[in-house]
Tab-separated table of C-alpha atoms in Angstrom:
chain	number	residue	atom	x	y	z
A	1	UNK	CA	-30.294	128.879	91.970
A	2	UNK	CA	-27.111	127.767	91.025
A	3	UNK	CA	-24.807	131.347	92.341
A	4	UNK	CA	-23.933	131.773	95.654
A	5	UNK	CA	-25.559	135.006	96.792
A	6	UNK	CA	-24.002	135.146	99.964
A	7	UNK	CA	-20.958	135.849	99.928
A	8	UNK	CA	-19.007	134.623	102.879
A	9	UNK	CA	-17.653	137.295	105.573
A	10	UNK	CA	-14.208	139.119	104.711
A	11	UNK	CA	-11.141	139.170	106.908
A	12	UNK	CA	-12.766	142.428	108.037
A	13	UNK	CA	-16.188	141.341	108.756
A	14	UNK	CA	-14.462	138.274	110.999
A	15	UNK	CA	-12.554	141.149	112.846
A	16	UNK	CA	-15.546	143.184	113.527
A	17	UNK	CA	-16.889	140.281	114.549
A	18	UNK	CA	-14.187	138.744	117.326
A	19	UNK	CA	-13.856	141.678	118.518
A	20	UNK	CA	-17.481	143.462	118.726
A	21	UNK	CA	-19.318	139.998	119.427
A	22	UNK	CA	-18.137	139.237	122.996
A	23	UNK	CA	-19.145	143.269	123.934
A	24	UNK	CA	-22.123	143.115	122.228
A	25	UNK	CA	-23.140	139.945	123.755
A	26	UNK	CA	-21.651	140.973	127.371
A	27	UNK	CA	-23.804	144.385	126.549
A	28	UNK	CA	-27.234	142.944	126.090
A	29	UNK	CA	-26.508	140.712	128.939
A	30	UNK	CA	-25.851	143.976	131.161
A	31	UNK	CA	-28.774	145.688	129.922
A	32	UNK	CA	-31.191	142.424	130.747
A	33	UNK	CA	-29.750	142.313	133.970
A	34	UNK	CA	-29.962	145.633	134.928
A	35	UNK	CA	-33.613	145.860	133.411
A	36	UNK	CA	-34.481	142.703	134.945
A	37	UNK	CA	-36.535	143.878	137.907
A	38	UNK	CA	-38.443	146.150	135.250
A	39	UNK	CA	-39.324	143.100	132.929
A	40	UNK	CA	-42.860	142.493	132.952
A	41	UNK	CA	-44.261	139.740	135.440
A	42	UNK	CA	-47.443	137.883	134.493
A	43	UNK	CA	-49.335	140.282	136.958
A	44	UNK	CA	-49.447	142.627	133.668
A	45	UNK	CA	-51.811	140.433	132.125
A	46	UNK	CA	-54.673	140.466	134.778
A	47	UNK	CA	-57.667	142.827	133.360
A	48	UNK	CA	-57.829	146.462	134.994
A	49	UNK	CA	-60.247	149.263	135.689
A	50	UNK	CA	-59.509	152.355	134.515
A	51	UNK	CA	-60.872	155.880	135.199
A	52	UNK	CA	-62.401	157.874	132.146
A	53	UNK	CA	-60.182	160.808	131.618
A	54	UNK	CA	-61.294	164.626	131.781
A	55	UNK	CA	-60.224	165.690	128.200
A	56	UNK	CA	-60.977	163.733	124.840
A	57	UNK	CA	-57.745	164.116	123.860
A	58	UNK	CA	-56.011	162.059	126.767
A	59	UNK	CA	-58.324	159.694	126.242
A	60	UNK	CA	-56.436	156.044	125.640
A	61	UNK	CA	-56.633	153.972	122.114
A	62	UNK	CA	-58.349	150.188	122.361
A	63	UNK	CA	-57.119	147.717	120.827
A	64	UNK	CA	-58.325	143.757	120.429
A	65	UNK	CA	-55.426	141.323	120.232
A	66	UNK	CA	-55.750	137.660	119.817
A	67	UNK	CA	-53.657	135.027	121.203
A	68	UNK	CA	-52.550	131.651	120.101
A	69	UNK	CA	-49.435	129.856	122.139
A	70	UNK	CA	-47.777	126.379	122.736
A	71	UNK	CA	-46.544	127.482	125.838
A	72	UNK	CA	-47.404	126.031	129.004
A	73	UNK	CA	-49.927	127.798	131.158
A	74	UNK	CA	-48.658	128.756	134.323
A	75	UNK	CA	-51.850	128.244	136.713
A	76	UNK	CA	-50.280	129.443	140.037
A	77	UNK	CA	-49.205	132.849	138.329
A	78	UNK	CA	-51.192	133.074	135.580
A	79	UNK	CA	-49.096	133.595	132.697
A	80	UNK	CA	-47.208	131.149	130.362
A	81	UNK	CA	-44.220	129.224	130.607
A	82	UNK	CA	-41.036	128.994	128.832
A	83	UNK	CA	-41.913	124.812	127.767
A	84	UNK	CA	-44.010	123.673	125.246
A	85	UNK	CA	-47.246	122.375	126.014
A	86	UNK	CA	-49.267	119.297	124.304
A	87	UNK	CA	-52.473	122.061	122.917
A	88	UNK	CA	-52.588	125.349	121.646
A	89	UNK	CA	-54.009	128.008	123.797
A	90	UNK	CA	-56.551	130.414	122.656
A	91	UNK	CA	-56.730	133.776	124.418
A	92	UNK	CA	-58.608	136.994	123.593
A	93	UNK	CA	-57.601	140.916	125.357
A	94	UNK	CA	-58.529	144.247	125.116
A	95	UNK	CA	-55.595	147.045	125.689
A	96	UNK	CA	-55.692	150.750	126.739
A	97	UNK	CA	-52.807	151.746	125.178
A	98	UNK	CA	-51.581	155.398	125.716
A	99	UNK	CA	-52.304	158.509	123.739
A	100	UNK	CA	-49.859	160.892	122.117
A	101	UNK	CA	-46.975	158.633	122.415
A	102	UNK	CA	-43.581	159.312	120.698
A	103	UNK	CA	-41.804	156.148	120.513
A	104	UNK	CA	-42.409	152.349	120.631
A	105	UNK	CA	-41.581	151.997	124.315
A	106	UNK	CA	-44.125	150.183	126.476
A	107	UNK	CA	-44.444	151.226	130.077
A	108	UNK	CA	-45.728	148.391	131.877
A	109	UNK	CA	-48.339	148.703	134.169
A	110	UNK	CA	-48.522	149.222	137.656
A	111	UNK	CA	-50.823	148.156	140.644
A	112	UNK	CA	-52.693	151.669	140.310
A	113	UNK	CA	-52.159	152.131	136.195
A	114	UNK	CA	-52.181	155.325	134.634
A	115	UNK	CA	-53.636	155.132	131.554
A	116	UNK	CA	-51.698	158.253	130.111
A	117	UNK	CA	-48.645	156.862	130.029
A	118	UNK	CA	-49.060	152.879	130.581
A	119	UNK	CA	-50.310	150.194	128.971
A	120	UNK	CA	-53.028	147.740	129.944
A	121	UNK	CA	-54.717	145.170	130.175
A	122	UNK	CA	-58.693	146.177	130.269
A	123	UNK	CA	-60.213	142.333	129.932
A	124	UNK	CA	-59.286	139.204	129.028
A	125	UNK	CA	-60.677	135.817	128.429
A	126	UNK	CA	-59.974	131.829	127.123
A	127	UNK	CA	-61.318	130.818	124.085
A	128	UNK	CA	-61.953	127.299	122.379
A	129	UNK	CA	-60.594	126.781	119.207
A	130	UNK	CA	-63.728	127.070	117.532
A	131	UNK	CA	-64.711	130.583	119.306
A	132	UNK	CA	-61.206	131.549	118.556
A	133	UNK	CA	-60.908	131.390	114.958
A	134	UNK	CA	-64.788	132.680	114.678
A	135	UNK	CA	-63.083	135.674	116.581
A	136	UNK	CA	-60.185	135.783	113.891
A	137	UNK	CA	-62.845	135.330	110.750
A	138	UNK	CA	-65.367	138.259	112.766
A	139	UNK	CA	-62.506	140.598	113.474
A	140	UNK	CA	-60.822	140.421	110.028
A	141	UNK	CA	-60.745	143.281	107.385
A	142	UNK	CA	-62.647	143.880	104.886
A	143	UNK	CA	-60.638	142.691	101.846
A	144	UNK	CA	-60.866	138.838	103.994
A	145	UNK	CA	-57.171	139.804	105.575
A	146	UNK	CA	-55.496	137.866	108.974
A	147	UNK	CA	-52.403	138.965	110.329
A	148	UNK	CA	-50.067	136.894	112.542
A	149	UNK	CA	-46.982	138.324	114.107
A	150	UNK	CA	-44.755	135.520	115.422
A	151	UNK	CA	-42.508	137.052	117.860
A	152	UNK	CA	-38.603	136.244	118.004
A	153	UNK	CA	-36.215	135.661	120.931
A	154	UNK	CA	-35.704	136.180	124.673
A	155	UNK	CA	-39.821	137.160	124.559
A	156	UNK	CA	-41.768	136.097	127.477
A	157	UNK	CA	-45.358	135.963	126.422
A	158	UNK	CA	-46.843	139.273	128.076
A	159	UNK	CA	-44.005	141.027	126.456
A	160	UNK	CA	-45.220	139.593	123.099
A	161	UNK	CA	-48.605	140.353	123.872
A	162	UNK	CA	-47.688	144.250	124.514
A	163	UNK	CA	-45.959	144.614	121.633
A	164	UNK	CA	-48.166	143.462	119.755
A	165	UNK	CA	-51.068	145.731	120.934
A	166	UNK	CA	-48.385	148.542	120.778
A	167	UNK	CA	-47.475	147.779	116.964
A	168	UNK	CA	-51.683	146.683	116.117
A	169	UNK	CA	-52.390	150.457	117.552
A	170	UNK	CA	-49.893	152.542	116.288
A	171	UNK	CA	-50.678	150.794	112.815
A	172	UNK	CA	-54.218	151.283	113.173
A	173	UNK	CA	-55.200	148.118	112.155
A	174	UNK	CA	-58.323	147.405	111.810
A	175	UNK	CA	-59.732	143.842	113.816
A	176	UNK	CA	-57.699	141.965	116.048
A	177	UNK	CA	-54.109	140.763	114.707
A	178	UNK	CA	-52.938	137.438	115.757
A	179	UNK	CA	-50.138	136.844	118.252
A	180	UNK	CA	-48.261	133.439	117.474
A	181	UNK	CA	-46.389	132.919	120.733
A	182	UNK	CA	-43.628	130.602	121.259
A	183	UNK	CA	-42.191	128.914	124.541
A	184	UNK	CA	-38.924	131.356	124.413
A	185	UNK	CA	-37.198	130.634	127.429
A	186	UNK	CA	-36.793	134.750	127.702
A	187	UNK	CA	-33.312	135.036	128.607
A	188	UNK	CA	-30.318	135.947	126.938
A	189	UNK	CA	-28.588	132.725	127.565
A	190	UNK	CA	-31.393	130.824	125.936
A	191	UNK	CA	-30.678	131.699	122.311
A	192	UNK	CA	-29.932	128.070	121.988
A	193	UNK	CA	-32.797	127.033	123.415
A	194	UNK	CA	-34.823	129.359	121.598
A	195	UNK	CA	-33.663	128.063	118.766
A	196	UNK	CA	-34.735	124.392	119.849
A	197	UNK	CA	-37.988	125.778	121.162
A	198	UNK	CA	-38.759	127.624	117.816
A	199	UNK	CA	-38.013	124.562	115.490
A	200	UNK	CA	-40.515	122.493	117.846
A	201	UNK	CA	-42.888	125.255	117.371
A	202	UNK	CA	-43.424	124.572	113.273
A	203	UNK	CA	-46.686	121.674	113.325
A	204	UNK	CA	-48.466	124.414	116.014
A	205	UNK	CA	-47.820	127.365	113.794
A	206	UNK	CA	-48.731	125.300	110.520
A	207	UNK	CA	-52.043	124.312	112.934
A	208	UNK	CA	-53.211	127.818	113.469
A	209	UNK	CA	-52.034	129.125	109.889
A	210	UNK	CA	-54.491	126.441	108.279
A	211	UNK	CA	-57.244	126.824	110.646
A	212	UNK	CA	-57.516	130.311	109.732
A	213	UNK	CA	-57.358	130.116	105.830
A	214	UNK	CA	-59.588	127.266	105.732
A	215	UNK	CA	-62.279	129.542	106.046
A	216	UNK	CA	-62.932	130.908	102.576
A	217	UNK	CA	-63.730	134.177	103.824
A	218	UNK	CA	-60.037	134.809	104.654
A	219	UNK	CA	-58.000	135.525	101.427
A	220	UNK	CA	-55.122	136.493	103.321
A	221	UNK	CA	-52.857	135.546	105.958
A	222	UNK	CA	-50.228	138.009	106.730
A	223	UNK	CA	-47.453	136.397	108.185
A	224	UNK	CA	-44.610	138.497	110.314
A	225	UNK	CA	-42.143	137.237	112.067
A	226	UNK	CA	-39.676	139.223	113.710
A	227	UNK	CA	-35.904	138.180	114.240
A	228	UNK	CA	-36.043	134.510	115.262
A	229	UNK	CA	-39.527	134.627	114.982
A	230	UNK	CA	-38.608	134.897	110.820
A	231	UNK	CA	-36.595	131.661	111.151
A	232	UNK	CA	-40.205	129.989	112.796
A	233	UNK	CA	-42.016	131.044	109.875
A	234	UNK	CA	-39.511	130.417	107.088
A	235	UNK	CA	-39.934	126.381	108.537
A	236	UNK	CA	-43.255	126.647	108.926
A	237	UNK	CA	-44.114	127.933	104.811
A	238	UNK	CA	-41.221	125.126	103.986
A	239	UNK	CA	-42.923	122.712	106.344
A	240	UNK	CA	-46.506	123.468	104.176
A	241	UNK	CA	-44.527	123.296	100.634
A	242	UNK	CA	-43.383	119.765	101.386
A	243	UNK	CA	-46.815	118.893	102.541
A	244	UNK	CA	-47.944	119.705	99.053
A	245	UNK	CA	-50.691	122.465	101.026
A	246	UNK	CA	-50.526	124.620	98.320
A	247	UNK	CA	-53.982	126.108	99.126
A	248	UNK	CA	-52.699	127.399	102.096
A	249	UNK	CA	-48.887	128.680	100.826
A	250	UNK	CA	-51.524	130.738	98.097
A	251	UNK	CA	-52.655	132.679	100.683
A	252	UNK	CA	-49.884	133.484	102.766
A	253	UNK	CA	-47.983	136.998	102.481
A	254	UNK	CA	-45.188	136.407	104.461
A	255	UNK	CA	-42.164	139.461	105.637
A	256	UNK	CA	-39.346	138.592	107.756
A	257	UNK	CA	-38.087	141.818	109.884
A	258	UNK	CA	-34.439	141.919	110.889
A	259	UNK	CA	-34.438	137.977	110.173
A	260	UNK	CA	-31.983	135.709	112.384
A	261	UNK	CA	-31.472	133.533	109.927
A	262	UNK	CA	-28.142	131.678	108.802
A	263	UNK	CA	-28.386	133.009	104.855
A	264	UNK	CA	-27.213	129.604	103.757
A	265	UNK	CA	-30.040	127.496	105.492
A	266	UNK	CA	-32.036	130.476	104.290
A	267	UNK	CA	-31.291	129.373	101.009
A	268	UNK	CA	-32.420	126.049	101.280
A	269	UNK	CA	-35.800	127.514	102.390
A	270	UNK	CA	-36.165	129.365	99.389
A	271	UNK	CA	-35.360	126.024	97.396
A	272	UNK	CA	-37.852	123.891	98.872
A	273	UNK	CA	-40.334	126.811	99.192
A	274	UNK	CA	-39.998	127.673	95.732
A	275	UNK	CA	-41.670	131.022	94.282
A	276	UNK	CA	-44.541	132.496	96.645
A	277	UNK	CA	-47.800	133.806	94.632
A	278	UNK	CA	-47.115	136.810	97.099
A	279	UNK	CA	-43.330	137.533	97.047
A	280	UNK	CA	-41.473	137.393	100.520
A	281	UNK	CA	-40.125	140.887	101.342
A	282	UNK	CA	-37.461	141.059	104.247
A	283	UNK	CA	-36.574	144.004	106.013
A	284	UNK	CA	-33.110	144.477	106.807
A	285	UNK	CA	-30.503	146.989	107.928
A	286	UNK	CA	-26.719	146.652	108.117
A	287	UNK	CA	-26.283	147.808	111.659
A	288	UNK	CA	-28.246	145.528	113.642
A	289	UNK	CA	-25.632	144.432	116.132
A	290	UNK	CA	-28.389	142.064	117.635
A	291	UNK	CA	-27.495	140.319	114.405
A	292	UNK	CA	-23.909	140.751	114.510
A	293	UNK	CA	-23.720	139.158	118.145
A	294	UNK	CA	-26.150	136.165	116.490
A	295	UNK	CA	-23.620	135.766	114.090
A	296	UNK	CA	-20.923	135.424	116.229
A	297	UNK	CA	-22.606	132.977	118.577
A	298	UNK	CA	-23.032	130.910	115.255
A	299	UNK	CA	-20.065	130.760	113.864
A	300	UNK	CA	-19.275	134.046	112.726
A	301	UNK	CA	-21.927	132.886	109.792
A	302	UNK	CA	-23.632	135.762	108.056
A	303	UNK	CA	-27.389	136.577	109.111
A	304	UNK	CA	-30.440	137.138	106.541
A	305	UNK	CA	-31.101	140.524	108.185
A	306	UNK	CA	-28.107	142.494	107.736
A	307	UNK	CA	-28.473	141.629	104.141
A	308	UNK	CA	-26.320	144.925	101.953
A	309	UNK	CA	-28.860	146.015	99.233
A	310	UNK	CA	-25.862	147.807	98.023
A	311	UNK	CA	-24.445	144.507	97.134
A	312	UNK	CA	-25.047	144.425	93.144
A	313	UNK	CA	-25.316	140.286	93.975
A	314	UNK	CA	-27.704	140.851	96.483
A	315	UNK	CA	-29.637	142.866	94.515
A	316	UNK	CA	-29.232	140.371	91.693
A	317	UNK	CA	-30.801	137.451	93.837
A	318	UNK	CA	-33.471	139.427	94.999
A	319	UNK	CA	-34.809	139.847	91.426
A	320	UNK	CA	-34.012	135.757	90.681
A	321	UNK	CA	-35.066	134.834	93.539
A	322	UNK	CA	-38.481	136.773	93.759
A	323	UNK	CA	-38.034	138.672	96.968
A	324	UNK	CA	-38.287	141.857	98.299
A	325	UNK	CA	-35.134	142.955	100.340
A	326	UNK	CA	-35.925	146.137	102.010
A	327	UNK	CA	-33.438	148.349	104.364
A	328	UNK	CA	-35.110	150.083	106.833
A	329	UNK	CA	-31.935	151.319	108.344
A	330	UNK	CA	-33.463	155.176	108.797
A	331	UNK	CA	-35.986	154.179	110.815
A	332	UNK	CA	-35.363	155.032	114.519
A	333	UNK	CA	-34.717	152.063	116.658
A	334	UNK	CA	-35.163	152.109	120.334
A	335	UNK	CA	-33.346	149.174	121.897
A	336	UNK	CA	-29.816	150.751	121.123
A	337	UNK	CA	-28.779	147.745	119.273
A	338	UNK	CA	-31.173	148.961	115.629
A	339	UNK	CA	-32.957	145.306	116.033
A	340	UNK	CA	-36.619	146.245	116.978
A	341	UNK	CA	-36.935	149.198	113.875
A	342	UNK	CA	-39.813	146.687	112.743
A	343	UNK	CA	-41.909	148.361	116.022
A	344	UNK	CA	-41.644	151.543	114.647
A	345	UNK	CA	-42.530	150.870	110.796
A	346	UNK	CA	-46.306	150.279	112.121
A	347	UNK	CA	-46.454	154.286	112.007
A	348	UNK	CA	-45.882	154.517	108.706
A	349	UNK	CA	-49.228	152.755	107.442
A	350	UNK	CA	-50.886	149.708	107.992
A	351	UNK	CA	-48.457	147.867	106.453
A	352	UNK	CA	-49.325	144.560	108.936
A	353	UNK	CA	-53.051	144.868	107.771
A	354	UNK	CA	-53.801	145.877	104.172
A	355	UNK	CA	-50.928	144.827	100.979
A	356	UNK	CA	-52.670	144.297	98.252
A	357	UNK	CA	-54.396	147.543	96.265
A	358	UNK	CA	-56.706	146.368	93.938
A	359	UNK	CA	-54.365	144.016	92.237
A	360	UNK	CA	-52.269	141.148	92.781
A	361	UNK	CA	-48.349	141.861	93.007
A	362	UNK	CA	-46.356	141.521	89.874
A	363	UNK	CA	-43.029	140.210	88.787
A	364	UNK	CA	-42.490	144.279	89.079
A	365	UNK	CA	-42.641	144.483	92.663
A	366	UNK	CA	-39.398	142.154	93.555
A	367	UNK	CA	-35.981	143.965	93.850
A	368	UNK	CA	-33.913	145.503	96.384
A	369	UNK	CA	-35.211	148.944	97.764
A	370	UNK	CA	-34.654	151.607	100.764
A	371	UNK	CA	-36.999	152.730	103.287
A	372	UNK	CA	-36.656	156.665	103.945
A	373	UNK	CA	-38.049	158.036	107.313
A	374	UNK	CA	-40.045	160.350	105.951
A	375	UNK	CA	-42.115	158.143	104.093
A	376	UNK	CA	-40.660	157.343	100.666
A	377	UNK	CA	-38.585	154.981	98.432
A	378	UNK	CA	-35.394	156.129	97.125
A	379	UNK	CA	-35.115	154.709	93.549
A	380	UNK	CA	-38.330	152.641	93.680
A	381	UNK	CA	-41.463	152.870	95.096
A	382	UNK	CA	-41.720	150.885	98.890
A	383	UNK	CA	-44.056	148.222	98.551
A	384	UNK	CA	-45.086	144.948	100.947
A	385	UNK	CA	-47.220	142.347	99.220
A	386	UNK	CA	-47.957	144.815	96.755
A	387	UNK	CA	-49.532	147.800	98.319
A	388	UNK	CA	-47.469	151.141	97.829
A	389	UNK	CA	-46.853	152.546	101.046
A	390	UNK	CA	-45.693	156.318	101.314
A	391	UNK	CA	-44.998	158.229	98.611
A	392	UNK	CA	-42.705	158.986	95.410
């Protein structure tokens, strides 16, 4: 691509910046702080017993999640570090995860849960690589579909974990999705270092990615990464491009939500990636002032995921380019800063399990688009990897 297609911040943008960044940074500071003691401890990953409820309709949703991290295991607590460890570690859980609910919040447990209104932890277990991806092949859907979600920053790894059984259940997927966890130091001042961490992170994700489509029962590898999580996986499909490992990049679908990624560097991805059998699709929305504190912290440097599809040279790359850029701005957020509306897209179909009906995706399905609440596409029909979710 020879066009620049993102065009740089204007005076305006730079103001909003200087003078929203330091609140919005000092504001998700606060809110850390003063949520601190209500952050998860490893405790919330040891397996419980829970009572059968009374009525059928109380009674909780199980899901299967499987685990694959680089951090290192914390023995005396039980959990997983913040550093990178030498081997990948395989886990396996089952969750109860709460009836009825509303939102995407996740109420931790507690040392008598109650499985109405908490999530947890009913068993868990270690796996060898070997058992692990036997789990992933046994446990995938029926069209031969894997999906990793690769988490993004200031995660510790049970609040990962959670949110991934919270987004595999409200999606109803079926089998066990993937968690891809990375050593994020889980602090707000780590974004540096969870930058660091997540570049370190791109042979281990590249391990587990090919493990799994070596089988040729998988035909597809679903690949989400939220936030910095997107900046992990854009490395890692770049990573496998310059490694020539075409036979895995043909089976990757791969969707960046709210994406922390520089949109110049993000270029360069694109350029050494080249065109994806399965388009990339990235959701994005304009008010993610996660985002507009990242881009501060970088330079005042624009970020992939607040991305205007209103822009007619957006929308022009998109097409070039072979992408999917997709605003989800209506969706309800629930972290007051509009940067985890990825958690509550799950409800809206299994858009992390199935994307392909009956056909492969077509030059057709590129573009810029919008994401209505209720379900449907303005303009064009909403599609991931080629599957039309909602309606017209």
């Amino acid at each position: 691509m020879t066009e620049r297609y993102s065009p740089e911040p204007s005076k305006a943008d730079h103001r909003e910046l200087l003078k929203t960044g330091p609140a919005i940074i000092a504001a998700i500071g606060l809110a850390v702080l003063a949520g601190c003691a209500t952050r998860p401890s490893p405790d919330v990953l040891k397996p419980v017993h829970l009572s059968q409820p009374t009525h059928a309709e109380k009674t909780p949703v199980s899901v299967k999640v499987l685990v694959a991290t680089n951090r290192t295991p914390d023995s005396i607590r039980g959990g997983f570090g913040s550093t990178c460890a030498d081997n990948l570690t395989y886990e396996q859980y089952a969750f109860s995860v709460p009836p009825g609910r509303k939102d995407t919040a996740i109420t931790y447990p507690t040392s008598r849960p109650d499985p109405e209104r908490q999530f947890a932890v009913i068993k868990r277990k270690q796996l060898a690589k070997d058992a692990f991806v036997e789990e992933a092949l046994r446990s995938s859907q029926s069209d031969g579909t894997v999906g990793i979600f690769v988490h993004g920053y200031n995660y510790s790894y049970q609040e990962a974990l959670f949110r991934t059984a919270q987004i595999a259940a409200d999606a109803n997927i079926p089998g066990s999705p993937v968690l891809f966890s990375w050593p994020s130091a889980a602090a707000v001042a780590g974004y540096v270092a969870d930058r660091d961490a997540a570049l370190s992170s791109r042979s281990d994700l590249d391990s587990l990615v090919a493990a799994l489509s070596a089988s040729g029962k998988v035909k597809r590898i679903i690949l989400f990464g939220h936030s910095m999580g997107g900046f992990l996986v854009m490395e890692t499909v770049r990573q496998l491009k310059l490694q020539h490992r075409n036979e895995v990049i043909g089976k990757l679908a791969v969707i960046l939500a709210a994406p922390d990624i520089d949109v110049d560097v993000f270029r360069s991805q694109l350029k050494d990636i080249g065109r994806m059998p399965i388009p990339i699709s990235l959701l994005v929305s304009k008010d993610d002032r996660a985002l507009v504190a990242s881009s501060f912290i970088a330079g005042e440097r624009a970020r992939v995921g607040r991305l205007d599809i209103d822009d007619p040279v957006i929308r022009e790359a998109a097409l070039k380019e072979r992408i999917r850029v997709i605003d989800i701005t209506s969706i309800q957020a629930s972290d007051g800063l509009g940067h985890d509306r990825y958690a509550s897209l799950a409800k809206f179909g299994a858009q992390l399990a199935s994307f392909e009906s009956g056909r492969r995706s077509t030059a057709g399905d590129v573009g810029a688009y919008v994401f209505d609440a209720a379900g449907a596409a303005a303009a064009s029909p909403f599609r991931l990897a080629g599957r039309v979710v909602g309606s017209q």
